[in-house]
Coordinates of C-alpha atoms in Angstrom, one line a residue:
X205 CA -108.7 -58.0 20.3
X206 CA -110.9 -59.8 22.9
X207 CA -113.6 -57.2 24.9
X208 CA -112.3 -57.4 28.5
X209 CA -114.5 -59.2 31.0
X210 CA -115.3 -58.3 34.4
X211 CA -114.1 -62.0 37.2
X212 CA -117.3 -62.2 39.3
X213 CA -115.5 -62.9 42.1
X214 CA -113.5 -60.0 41.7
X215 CA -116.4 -57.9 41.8
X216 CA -117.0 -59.4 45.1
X217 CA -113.5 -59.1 46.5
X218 CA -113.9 -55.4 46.0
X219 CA -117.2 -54.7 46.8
X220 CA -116.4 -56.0 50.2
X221 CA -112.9 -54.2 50.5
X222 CA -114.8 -51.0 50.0
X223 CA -117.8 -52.2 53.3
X224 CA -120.2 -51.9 50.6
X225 CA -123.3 -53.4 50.1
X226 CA -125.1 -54.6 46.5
X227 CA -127.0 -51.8 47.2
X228 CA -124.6 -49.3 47.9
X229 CA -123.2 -50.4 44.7
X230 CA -126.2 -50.0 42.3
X231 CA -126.8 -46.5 44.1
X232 CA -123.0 -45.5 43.5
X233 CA -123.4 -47.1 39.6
X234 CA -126.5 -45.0 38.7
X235 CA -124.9 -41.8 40.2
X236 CA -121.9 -41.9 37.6
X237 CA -123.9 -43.3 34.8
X238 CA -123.9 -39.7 32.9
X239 CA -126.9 -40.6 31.0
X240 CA -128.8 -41.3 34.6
X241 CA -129.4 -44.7 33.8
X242 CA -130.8 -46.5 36.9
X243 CA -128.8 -49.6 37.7
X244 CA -130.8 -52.0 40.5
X245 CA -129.5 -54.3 43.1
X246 CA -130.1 -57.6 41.1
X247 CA -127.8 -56.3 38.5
X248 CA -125.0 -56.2 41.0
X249 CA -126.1 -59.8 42.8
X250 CA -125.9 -61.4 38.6
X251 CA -123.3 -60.0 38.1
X252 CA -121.2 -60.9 41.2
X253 CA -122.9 -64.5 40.6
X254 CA -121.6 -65.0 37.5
X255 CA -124.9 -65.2 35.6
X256 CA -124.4 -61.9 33.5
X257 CA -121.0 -60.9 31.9
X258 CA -120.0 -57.1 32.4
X259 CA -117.7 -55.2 29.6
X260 CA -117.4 -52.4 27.8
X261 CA -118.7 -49.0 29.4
X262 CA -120.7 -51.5 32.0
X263 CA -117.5 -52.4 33.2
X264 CA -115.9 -48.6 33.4
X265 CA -119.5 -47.6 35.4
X266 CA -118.7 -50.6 37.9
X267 CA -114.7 -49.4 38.0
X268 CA -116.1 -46.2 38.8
X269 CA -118.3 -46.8 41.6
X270 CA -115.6 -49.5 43.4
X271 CA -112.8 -46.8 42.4
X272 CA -110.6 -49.4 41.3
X273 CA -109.4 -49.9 37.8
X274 CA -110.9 -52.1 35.0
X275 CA -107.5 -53.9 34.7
X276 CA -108.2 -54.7 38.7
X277 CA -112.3 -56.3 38.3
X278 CA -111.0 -58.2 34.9
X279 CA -108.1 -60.0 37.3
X280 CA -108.7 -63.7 38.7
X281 CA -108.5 -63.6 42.2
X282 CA -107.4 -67.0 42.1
X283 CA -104.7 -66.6 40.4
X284 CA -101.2 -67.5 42.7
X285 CA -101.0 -64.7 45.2
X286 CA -104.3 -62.9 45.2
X287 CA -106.8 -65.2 47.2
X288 CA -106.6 -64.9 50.6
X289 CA -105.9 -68.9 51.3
X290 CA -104.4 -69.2 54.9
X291 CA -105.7 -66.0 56.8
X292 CA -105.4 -65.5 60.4
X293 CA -106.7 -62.8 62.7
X294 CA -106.2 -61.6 66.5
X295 CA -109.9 -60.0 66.5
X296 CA -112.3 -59.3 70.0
X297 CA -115.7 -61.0 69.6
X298 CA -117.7 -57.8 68.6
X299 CA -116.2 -57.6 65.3
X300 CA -118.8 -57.9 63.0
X301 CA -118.4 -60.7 59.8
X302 CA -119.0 -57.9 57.4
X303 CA -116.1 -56.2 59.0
X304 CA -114.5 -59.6 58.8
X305 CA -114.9 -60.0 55.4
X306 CA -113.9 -56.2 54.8
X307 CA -110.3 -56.9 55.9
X308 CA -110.0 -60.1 54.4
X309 CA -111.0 -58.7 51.0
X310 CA -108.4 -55.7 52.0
X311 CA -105.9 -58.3 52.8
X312 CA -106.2 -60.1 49.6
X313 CA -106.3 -57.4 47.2
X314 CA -102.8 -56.1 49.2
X315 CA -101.5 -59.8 48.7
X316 CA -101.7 -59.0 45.0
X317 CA -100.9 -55.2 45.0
X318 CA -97.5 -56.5 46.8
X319 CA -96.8 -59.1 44.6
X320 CA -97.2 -56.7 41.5
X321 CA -94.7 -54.4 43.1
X322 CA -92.1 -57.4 44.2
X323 CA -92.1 -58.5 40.3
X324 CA -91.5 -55.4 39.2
X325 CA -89.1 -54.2 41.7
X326 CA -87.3 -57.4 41.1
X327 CA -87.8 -59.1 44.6
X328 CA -88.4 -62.8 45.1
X329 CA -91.3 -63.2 47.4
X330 CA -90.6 -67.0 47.6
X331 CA -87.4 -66.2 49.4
X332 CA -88.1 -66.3 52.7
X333 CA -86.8 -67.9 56.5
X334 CA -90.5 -69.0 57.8
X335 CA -90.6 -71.8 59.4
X336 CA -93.2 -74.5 60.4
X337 CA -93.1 -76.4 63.5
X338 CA -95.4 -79.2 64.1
X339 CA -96.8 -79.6 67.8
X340 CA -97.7 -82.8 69.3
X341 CA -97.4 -84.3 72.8
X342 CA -93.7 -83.2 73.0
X343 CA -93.5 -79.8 71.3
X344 CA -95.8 -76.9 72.8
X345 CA -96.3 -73.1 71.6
X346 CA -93.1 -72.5 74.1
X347 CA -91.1 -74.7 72.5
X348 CA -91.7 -73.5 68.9
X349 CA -91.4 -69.8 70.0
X350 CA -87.6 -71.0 71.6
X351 CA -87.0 -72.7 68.4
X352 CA -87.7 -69.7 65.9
X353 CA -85.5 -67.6 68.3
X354 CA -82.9 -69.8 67.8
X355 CA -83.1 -70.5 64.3
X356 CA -83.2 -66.8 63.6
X357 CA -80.5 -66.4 65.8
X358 CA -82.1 -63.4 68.0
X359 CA -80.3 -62.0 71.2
X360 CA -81.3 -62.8 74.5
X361 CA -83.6 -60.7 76.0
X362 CA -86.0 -58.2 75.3
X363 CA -86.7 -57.9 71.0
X364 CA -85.5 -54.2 70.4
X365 CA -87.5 -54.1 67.1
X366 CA -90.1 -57.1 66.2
X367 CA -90.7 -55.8 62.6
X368 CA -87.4 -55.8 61.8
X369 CA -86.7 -58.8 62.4
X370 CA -89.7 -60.3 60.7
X371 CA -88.8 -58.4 57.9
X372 CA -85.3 -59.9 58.1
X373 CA -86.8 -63.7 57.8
X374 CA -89.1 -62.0 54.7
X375 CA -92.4 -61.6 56.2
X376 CA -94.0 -58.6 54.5
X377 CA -95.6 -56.0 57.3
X378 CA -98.1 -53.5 56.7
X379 CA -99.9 -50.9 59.0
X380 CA -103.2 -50.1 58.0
X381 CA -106.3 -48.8 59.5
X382 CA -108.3 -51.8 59.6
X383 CA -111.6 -50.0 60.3
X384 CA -112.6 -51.3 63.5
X385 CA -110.5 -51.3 67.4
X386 CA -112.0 -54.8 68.0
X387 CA -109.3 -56.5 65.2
X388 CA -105.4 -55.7 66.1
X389 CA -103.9 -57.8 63.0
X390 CA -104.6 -60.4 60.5
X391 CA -102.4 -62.4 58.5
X392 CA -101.6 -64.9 55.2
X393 CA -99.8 -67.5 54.2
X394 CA -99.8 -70.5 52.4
X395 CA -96.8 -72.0 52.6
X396 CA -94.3 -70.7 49.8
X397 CA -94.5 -67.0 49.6
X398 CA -93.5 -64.6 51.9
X399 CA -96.2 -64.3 54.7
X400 CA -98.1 -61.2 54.5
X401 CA -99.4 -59.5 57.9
X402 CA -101.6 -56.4 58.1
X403 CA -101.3 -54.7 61.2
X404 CA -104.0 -52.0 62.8
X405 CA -103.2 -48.5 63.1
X406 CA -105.2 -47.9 65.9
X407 CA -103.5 -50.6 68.2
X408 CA -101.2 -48.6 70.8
X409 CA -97.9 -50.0 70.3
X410 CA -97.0 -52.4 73.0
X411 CA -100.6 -54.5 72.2
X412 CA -98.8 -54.0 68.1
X413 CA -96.3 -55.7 69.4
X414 CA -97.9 -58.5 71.0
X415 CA -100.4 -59.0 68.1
X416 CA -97.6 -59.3 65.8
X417 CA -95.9 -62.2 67.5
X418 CA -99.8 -63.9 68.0
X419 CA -99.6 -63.8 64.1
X420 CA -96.6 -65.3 64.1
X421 CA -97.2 -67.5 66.1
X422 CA -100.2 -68.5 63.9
X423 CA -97.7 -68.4 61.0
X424 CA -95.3 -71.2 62.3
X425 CA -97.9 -73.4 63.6
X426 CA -101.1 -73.1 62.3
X427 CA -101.7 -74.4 58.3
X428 CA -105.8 -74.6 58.8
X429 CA -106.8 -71.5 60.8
X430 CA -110.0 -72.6 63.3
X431 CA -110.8 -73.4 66.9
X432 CA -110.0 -71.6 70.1
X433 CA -107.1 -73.4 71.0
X434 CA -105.2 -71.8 68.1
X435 CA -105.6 -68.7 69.5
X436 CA -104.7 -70.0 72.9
X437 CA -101.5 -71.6 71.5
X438 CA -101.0 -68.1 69.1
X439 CA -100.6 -66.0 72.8
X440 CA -98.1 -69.2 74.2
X441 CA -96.2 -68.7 71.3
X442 CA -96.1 -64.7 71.7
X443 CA -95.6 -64.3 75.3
X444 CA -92.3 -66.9 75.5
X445 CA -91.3 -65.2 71.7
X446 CA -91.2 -61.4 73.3
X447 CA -90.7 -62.6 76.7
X448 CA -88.8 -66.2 77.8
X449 CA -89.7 -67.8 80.6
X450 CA -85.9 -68.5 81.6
X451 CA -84.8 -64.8 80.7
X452 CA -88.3 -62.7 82.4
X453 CA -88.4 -64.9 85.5
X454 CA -85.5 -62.9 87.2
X455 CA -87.5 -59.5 86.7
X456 CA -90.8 -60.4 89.0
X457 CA -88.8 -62.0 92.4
X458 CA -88.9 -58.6 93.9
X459 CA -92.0 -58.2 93.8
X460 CA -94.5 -57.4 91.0
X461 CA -97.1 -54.0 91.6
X462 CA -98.0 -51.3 89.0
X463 CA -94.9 -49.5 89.5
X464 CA -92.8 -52.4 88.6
X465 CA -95.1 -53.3 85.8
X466 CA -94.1 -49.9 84.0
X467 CA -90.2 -50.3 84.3
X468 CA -90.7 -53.5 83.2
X469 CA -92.9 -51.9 80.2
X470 CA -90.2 -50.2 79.3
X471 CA -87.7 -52.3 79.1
X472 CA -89.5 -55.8 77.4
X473 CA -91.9 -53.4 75.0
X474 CA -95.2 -54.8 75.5
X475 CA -98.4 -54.0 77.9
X476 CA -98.3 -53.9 81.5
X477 CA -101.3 -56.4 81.0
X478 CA -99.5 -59.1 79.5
X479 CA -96.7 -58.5 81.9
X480 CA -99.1 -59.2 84.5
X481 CA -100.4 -62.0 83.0
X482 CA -96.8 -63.4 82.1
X483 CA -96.5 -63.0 85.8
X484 CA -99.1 -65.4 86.7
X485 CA -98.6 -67.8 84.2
X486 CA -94.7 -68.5 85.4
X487 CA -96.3 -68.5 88.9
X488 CA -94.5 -65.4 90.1
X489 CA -97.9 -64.5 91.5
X490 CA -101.1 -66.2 92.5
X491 CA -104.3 -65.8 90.6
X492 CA -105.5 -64.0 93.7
X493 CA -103.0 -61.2 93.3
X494 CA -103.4 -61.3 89.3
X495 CA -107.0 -60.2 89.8
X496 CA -106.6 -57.4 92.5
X497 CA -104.2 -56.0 90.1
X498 CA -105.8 -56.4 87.0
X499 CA -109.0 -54.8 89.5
X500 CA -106.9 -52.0 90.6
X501 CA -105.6 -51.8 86.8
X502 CA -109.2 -50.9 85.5
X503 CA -109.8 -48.5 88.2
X504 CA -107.1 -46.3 87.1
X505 CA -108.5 -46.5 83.7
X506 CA -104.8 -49.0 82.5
X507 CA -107.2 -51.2 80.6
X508 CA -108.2 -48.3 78.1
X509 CA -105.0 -46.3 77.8
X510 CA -101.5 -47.2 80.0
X511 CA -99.1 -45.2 80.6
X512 CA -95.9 -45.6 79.4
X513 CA -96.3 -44.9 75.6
X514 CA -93.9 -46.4 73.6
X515 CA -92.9 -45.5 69.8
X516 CA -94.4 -47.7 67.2
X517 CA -92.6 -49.7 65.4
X518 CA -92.1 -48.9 61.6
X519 CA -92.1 -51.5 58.7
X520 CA -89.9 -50.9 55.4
X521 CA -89.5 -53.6 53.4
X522 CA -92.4 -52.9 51.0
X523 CA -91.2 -49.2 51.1
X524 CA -88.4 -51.0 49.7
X525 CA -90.6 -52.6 46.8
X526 CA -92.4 -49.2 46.2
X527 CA -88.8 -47.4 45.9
X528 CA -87.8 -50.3 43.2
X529 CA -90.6 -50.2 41.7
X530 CA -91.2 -46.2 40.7
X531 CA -87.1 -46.3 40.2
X532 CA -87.9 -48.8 37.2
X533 CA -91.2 -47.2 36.0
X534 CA -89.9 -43.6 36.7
X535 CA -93.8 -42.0 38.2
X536 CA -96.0 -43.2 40.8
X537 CA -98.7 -43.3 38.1
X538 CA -96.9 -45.7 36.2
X539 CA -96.0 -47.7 39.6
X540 CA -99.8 -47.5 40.4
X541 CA -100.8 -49.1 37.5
X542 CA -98.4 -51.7 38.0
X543 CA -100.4 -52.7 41.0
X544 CA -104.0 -52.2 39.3
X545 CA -104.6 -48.9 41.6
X546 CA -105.5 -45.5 41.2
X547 CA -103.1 -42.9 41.6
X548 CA -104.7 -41.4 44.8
X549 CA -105.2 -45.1 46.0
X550 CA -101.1 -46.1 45.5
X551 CA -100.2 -42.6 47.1
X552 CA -102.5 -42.7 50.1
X553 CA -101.5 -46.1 50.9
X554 CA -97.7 -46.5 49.4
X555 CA -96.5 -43.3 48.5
X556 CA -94.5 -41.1 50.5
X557 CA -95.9 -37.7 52.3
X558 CA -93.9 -35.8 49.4
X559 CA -96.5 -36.5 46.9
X560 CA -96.6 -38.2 43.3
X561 CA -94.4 -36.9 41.6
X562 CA -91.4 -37.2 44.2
X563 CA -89.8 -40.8 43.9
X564 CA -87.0 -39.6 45.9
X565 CA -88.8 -39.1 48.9
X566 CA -90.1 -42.6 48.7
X567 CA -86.3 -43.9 48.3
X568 CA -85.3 -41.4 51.2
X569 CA -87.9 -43.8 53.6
X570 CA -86.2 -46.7 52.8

């Protein structure tokens, strides 16, 4: 039998899903090497290059210091369902690129821990009811958002619960910590399996909300992310999706001040901001009176923390997957593996609060 053989650009993938430096790397190597063996910077650059192979107990050390499995750094991350191809991601401008690269590399290796768990579990990720919709001089952002409504067949009104129904048309929603405030959600696709959005933990729930239907907005129109005008046509798309023009409009011609803008929180789910905006944008109010209240908003300290919390919004289709898959496998361990994990990893991030060794409580969340 073969030695196994560490993918370079694995080693990369990882490195950066863990924020770490080469450095950081060679420090964490030479601090497990039981014999104390020193293991340098340059090692870690050839070897992530490509120009040195790693195997054998080299490639346990490096396992070791990533804490990821060898099975995990021998994969190809170009294999169907692992790179990152079409990513998307509602971010502020202060997020650094080596936090940027941090969640794509998370991102990524999710993409292939939840296509590990759908094969197993016996679910078809290329079943799915995502759309595309091309714009051009007679189809805006509005016009797409209308058009998914419709072809999902949602109510009118307000959308009760968003991540249901992107789970119903097969998009795949995670929350995670994504390790920074400045980046709400981020998001994949590339055309045939189910999309895949990660959404952050520390978003309060109505900007959750919105940031989910920016992605998917990104997700029905966009096939090459770039340029600002995505992003501009990513919010069209999300403020007709959670709130149409034809259905909202009624709702500001009495008048539109704070206390309005909190009942009306309530009852569409998303920020008093964006309700604000909305506002302007249908002309209910003039710019004039958008900017005193968006003033007397930051005074009161709205643009930090509103009030009006509402309850986040749950996903549990991969729940679903993790159930199916520790059903068939019969331990988390084995479910773990199944997904090139460690134990602690798969539990922290898909196993339920009950512990490892309590499949039932991971069916009882589904």
């Amino acid at each position: 039998m073969s030695e196994v053989n560490a993918a370079a650009a694995m080693l990369v993938l990882a490195r950066e899903s863990r924020g770490l430096t080469q450095a950081e790397v060679a420090a964490a190597m030479t601090k497990a090497s039981p014999t104390g063996e020193a293991t340098s910077q340059g090692y870690v650059s050839r070897a992530e290059s490509g120009r040195l192979t790693v195997s054998g107990e080299r490639l346990a050390l490096y396992a070791e210091a990533l804490g990821y499995p060898v099975e995990l750094l021998a994969s190809d991350p170009e294999v169907p369902g692992v790179g990152v191809g079409l990513v998307h991601h509602r971010k502020k401008a202060a997020l650094t690129a080596s936090s940027l690269r941090c969640v794509h590399a998370q991102l990524a290796l999710t993409r292939l821990q939840v296509e590990a768990l759908a094969g197993t579990a016996g679910r078809d990720l290329a079943v799915h009811r995502m759309p595309w919709v091309e714009l051009d001089a007679l189809t805006t952002p509005k016009d797409a958002a209308r058009a998914v409504r419709k072809a999902w067949r949602m109510p009118a009104g307000p959308v009760p619960d968003l991540i249901g129904v992107l789970e119903e048309a097969g998009v795949l929603v995670l929350v995670r910590d994504l390790g920074s405030a400045h980046l709400d959600a981020v998001s994949q696709f590339d055309g045939a399996r189910a999309p895949l959005v990660l959404v952050n933990s520390w978003a309060p729930a109505d900007r959750c909300r919105f940031s989910l239907a920016h992605e998917l907005g990104h997700l029905v129109l966009h096939r090459v992310p770039g340029g600002a005008d995505q992003e501009r046509q990513a919010d069209a798309f999300a403020a007709e999706f959670l709130m149409p023009a034809s259905q909202i409009r009624p709702s500001f011609s009495s008048g539109v001040d704070l206390g309005r803008l909190a009942e009306l929180k309530m009852q569409w789910k998303v920020s008093m901001s964006a309700l604000l905006r909305r506002a302007q944008t249908l002309n209910a109010i003039t710019e004039w009176q958008y900017r005193s209240a968006m003033i007397e908003m930051s005074a009161l300290g709205y643009r930090t923390a509103e009030p009006v919390v509402l309850p986040g919004e749950q996903p549990h289709a991969v729940d679903a997957l993790v159930s199916g898959t520790i059903d068939r496998l019969e331990s988390v361990e084995a479910a773990a593996h199944c997904a090139r994990m460690l134990p602690e990893d798969f539990t922290r991030l898909y196993a339920p609060p009950g512990g490892a060794d309590d499949p039932s409580a991971v069916k009882a969340r589904t």
